[in-house]
Tab-separated table of C-alpha atoms and ligand atoms in Angstrom:
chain	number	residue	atom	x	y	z
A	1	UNK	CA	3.752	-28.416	39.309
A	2	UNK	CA	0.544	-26.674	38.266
A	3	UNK	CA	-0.675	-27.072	34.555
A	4	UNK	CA	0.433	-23.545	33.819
A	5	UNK	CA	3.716	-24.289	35.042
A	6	UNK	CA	4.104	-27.065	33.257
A	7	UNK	CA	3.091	-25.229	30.197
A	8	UNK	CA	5.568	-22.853	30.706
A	9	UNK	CA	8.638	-25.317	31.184
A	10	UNK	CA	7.390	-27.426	27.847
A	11	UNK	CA	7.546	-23.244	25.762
A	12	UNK	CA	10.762	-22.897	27.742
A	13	UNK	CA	11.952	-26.177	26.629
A	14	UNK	CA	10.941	-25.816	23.168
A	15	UNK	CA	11.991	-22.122	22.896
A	16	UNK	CA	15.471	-20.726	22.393
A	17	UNK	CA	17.547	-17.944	24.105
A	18	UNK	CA	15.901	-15.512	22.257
A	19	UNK	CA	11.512	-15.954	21.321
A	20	UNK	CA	8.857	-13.683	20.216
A	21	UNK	CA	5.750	-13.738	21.711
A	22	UNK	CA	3.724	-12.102	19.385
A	23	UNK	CA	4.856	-8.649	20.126
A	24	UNK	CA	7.016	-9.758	22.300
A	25	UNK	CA	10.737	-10.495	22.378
A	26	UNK	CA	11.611	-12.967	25.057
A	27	UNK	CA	15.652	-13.286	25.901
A	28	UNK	CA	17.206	-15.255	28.574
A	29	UNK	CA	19.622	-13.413	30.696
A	30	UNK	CA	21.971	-14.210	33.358
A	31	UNK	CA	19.754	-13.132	35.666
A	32	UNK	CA	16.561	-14.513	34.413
A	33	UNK	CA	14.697	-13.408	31.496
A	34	UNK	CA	14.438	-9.956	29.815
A	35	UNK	CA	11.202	-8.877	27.815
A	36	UNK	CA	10.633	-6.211	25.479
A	37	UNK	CA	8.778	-5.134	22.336
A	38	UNK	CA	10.015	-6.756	19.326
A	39	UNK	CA	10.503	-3.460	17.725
A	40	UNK	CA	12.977	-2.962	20.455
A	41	UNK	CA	15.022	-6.323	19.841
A	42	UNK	CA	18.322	-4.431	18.866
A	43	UNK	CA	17.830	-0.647	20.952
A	44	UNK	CA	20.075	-0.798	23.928
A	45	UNK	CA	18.679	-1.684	27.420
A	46	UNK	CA	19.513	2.014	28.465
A	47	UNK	CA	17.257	3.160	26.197
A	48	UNK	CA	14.406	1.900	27.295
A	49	UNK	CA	12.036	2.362	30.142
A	50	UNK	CA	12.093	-0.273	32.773
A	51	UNK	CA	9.152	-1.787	33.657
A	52	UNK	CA	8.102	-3.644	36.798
A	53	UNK	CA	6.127	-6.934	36.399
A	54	UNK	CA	3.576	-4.716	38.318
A	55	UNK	CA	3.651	-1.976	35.602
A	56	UNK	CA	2.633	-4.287	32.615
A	57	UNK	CA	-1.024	-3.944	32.935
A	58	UNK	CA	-1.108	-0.503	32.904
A	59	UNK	CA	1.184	-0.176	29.870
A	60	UNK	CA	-0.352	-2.755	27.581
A	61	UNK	CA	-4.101	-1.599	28.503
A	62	UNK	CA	-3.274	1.380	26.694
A	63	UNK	CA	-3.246	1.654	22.775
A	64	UNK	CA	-0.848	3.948	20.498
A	65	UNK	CA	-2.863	6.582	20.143
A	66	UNK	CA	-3.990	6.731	24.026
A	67	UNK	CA	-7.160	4.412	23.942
A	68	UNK	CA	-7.467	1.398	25.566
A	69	UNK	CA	-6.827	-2.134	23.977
A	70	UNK	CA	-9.600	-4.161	25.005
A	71	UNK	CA	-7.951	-6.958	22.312
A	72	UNK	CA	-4.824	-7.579	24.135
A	73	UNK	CA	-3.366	-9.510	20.898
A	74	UNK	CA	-3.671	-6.637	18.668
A	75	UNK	CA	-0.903	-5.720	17.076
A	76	UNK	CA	-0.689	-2.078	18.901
A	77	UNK	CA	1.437	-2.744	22.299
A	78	UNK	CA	3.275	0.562	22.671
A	79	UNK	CA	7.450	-0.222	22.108
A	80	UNK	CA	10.156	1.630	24.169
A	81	UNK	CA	10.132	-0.475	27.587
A	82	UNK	CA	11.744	-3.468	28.921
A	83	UNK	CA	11.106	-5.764	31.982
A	84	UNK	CA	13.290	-8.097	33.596
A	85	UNK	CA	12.083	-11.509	35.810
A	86	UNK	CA	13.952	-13.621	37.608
A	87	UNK	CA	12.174	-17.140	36.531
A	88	UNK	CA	9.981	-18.998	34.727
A	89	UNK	CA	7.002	-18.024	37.446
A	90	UNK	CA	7.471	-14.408	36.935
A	91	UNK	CA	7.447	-14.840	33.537
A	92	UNK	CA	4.408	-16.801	33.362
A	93	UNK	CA	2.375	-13.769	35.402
A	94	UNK	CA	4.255	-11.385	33.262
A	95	UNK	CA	3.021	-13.266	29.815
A	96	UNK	CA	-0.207	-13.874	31.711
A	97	UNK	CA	-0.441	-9.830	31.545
A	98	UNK	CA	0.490	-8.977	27.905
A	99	UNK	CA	-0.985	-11.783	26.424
A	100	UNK	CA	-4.279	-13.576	28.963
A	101	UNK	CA	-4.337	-17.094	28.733
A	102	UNK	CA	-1.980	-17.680	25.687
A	103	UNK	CA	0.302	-19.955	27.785
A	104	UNK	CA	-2.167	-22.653	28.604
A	105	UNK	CA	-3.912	-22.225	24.947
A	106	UNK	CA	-0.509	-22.806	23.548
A	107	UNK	CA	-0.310	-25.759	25.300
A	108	UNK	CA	-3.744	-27.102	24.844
A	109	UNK	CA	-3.550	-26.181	21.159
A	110	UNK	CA	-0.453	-28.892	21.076
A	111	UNK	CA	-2.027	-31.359	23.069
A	112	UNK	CA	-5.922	-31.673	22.839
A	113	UNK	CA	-6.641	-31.942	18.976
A	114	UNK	CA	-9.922	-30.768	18.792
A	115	UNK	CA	-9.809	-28.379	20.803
A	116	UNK	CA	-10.259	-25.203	18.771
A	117	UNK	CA	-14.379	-24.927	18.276
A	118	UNK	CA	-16.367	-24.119	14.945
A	119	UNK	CA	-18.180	-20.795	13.918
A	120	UNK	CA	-21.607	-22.924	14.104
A	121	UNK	CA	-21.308	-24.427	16.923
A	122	UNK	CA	-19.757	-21.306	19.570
A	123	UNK	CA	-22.425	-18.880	17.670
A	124	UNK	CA	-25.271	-21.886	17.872
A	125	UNK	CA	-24.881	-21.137	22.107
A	126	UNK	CA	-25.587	-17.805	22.086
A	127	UNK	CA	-28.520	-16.183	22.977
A	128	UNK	CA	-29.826	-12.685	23.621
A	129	UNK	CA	-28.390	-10.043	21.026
A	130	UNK	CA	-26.170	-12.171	19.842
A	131	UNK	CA	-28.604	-15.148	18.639
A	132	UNK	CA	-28.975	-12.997	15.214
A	133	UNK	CA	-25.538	-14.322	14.070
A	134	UNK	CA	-26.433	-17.534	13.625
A	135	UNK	CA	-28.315	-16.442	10.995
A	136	UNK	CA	-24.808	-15.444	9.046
A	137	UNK	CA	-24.392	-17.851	5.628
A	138	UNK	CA	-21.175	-19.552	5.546
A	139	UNK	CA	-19.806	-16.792	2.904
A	140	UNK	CA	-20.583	-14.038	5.195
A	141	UNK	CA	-19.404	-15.824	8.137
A	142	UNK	CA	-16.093	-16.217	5.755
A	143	UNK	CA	-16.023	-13.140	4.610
A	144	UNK	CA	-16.661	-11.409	8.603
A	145	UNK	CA	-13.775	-13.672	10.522
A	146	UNK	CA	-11.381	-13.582	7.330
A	147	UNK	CA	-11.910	-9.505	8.306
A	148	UNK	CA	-12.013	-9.427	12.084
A	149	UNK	CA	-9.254	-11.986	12.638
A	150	UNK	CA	-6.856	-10.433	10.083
A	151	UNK	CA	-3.348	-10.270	11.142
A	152	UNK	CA	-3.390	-6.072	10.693
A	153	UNK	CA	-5.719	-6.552	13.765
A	154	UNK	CA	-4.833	-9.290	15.733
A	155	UNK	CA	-1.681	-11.539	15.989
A	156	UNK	CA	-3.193	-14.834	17.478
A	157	UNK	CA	-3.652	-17.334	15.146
A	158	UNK	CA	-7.207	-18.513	14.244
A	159	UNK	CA	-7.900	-22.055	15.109
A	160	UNK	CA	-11.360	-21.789	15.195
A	161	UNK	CA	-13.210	-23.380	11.992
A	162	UNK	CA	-15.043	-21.118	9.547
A	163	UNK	CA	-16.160	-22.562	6.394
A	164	UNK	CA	-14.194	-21.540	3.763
A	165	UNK	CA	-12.277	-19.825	5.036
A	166	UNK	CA	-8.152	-21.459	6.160
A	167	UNK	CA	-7.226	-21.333	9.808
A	168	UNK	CA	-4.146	-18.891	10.363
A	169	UNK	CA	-0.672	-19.560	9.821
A	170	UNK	CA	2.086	-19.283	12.793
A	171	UNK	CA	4.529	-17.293	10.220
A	172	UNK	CA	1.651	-14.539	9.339
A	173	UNK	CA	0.314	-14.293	13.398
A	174	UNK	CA	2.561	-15.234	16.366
A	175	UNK	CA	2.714	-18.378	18.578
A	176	UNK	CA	-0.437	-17.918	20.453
A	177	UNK	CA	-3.793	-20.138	19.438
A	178	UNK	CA	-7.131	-18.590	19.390
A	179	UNK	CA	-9.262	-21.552	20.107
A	180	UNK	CA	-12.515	-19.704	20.224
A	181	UNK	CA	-14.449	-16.456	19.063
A	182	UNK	CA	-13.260	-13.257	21.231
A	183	UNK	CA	-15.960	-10.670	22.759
A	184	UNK	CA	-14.889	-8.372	19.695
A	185	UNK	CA	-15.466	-11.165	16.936
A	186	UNK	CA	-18.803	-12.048	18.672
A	187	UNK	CA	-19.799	-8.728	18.135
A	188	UNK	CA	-18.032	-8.300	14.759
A	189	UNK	CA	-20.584	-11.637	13.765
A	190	UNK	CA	-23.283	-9.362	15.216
A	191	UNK	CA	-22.881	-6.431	13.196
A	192	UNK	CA	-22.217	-7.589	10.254
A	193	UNK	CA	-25.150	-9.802	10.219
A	194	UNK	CA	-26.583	-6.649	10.770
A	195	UNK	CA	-25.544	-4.761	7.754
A	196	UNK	CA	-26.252	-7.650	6.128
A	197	UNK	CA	-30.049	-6.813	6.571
A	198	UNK	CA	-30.087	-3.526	5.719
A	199	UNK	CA	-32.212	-2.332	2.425
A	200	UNK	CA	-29.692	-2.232	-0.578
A	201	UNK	CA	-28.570	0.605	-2.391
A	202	UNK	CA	-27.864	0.847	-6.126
A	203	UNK	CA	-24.965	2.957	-6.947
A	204	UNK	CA	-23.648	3.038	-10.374
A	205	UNK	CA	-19.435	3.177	-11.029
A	206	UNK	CA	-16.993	2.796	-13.665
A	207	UNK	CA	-14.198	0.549	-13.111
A	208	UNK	CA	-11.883	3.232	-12.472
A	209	UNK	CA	-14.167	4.510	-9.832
A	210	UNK	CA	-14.693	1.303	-8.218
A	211	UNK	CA	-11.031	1.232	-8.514
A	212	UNK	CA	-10.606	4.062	-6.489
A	213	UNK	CA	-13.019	3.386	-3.800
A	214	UNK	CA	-10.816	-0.141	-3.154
A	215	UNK	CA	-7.685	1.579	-3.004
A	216	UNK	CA	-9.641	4.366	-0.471
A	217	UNK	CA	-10.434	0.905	1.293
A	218	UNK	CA	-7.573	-0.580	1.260
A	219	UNK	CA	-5.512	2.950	3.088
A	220	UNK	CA	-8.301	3.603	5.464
A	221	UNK	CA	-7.623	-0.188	7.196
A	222	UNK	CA	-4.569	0.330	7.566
A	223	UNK	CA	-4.497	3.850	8.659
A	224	UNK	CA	-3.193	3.950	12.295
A	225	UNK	CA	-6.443	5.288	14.265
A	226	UNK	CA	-7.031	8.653	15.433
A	227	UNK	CA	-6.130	9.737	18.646
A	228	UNK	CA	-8.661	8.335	20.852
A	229	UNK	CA	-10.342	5.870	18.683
A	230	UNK	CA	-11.514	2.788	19.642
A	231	UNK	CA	-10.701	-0.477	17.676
A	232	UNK	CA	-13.603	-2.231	19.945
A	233	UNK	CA	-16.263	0.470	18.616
A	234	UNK	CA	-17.869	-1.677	16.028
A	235	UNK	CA	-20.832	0.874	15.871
A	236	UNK	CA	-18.284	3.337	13.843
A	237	UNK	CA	-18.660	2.955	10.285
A	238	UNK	CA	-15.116	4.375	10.151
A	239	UNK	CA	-13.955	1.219	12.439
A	240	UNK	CA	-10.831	-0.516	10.568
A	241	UNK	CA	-12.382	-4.087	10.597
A	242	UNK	CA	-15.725	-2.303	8.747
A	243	UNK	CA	-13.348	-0.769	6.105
A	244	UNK	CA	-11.553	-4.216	5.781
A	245	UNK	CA	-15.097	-6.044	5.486
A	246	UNK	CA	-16.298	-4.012	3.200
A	247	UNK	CA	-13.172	-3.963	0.857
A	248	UNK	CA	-13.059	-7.845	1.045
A	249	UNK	CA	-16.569	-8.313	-0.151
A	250	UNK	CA	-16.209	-5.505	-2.978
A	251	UNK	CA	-12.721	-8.065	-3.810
A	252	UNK	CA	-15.154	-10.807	-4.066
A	253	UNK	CA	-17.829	-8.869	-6.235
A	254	UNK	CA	-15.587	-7.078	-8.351
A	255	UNK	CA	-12.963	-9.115	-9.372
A	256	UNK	CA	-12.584	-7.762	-12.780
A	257	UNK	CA	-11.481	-4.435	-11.135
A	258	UNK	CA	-9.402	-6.303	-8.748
A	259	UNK	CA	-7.397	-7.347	-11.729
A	260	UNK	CA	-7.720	-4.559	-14.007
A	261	UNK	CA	-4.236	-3.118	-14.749
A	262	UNK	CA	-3.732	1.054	-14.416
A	263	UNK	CA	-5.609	3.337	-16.489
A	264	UNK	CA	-3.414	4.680	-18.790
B	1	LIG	S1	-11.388	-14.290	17.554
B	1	LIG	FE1	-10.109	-13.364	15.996
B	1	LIG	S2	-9.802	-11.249	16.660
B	1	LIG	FE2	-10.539	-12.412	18.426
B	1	LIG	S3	-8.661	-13.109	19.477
B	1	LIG	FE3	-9.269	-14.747	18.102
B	1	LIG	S4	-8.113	-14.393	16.202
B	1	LIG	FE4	-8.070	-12.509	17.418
């Protein structure tokens, strides 16, 4: 049996007749195993458009709103489809589609402690454009990967170790590890590094303006994106992950608005 394979009899095993996969739902079936989107646990079968194992790629490379999802765990796989396998092999390729790799993390996760690396030491190999996020401070490192690795934008959970900063809970992501930095938290570490060196700007607000510019914050992150938009373009100063950055470091600096009740 191959290590894969093996992996996927211990999740079998361990799993019941019904499993969620992040986004998603996982149900044995006479026949073999049906998969769906979560969203679609309860919508009947007939419902739904049926997907060939071959079909998968195509469907999740494409986001909501039409662009492609170069972060297969974010939370945007389009709902309304269903696929059927007959075993545990086809259901390996099949998870191996939706979700790369998270099989064999899952199991390596469980049985090599130690296996998840730090901030310092995957960033401390890089070289090229990416060498000038070493230079991040532990808060900023924090404050970056507490933003990129939010569960509004991805549903692995965060193994990897950032200073200060908790490694991700199973209830608030999914099942599936992330053991190491993805391409789009590299560059996330990148460009916020980046901002980071950018000549400051004084601007003068009230509390109830600063107020108002976290609770801007705060809808624009959550905002689905325009048709079109791309989560991966970091370069955007309308990105999601740059509106969530910025409104967790304002939470840091301006705590006292944070907690200030409503104007009357
Ligand atoms: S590094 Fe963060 S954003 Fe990238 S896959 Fe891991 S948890 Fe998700």
């Amino acid at each position: 049996m191959s290590g894969v394979a093996q992996a996927m009899a211990e999740l079998l095993a361990e799993s019941g007749e019904g499993w969620s996969w992040a986004q998603v739902w996982v149900e044995r079936t006479p026949s073999g195993f049906d998969l769906r989107h979560v969203r679609d646990r309860e919508t009947p079968v007939g419902s739904l458009r049926k997907l060939e194992v071959g079909e998968l790629r195509d469907w999740a490379d494409e986001a909501v709103n039409g662009a492609f999802r170069p972060l297969k765990s974010a939370p945007n796989l389009r709902a309304g489809w269903h696929c059927g396998v007959t075993d545990a092999t086809e259901l390996e390729t099949a998870l191996e589609v939706l979700y790369p790799g998270s099989v064999a993390d899952w199991w390596v996760a469980r049985h090599e402690p130690g296996a998840a690396t730090s901030f310092r030491e995957y960033f401390g190999r890089q070289t090229g454009i990416y060498r000038v996020a070493q230079r991040l401070t532990e808060a900023q490192a924090a404050l970056a990967f507490g933003a990129c690795c939010a569960p509004r934008f991805c549903l692995k959970q965060r193994l990897w170790q950032v200073p200060g900063l908790a490694a991700d809970r199973e209830e608030a992501t999914s099942r599936i590890p992330c053991l190491e930095p993805c391409a789009i938290a590299l560059e996330f570490g990148r460009r916020t590094m980046k901002l980071g060196m950018e000549d400051r700007q004084m601007l003068g607000l009230g509390a109830g303006e600063s107020a108002t510019l976290l609770a801007a914050l705060e809808k624009a992150a959550v905002a689905p994106l325009e048709k079109g938009a791309r989560e991966g373009d970091l370069a955007s100063p309308s990105n999601p992950r740059r509106f969530q950055l910025l409104l967790d470091r304002l939470r840091t600096e301006l705590p006292a608005v944070v907690d200030a009740p409503g104007e009357g």
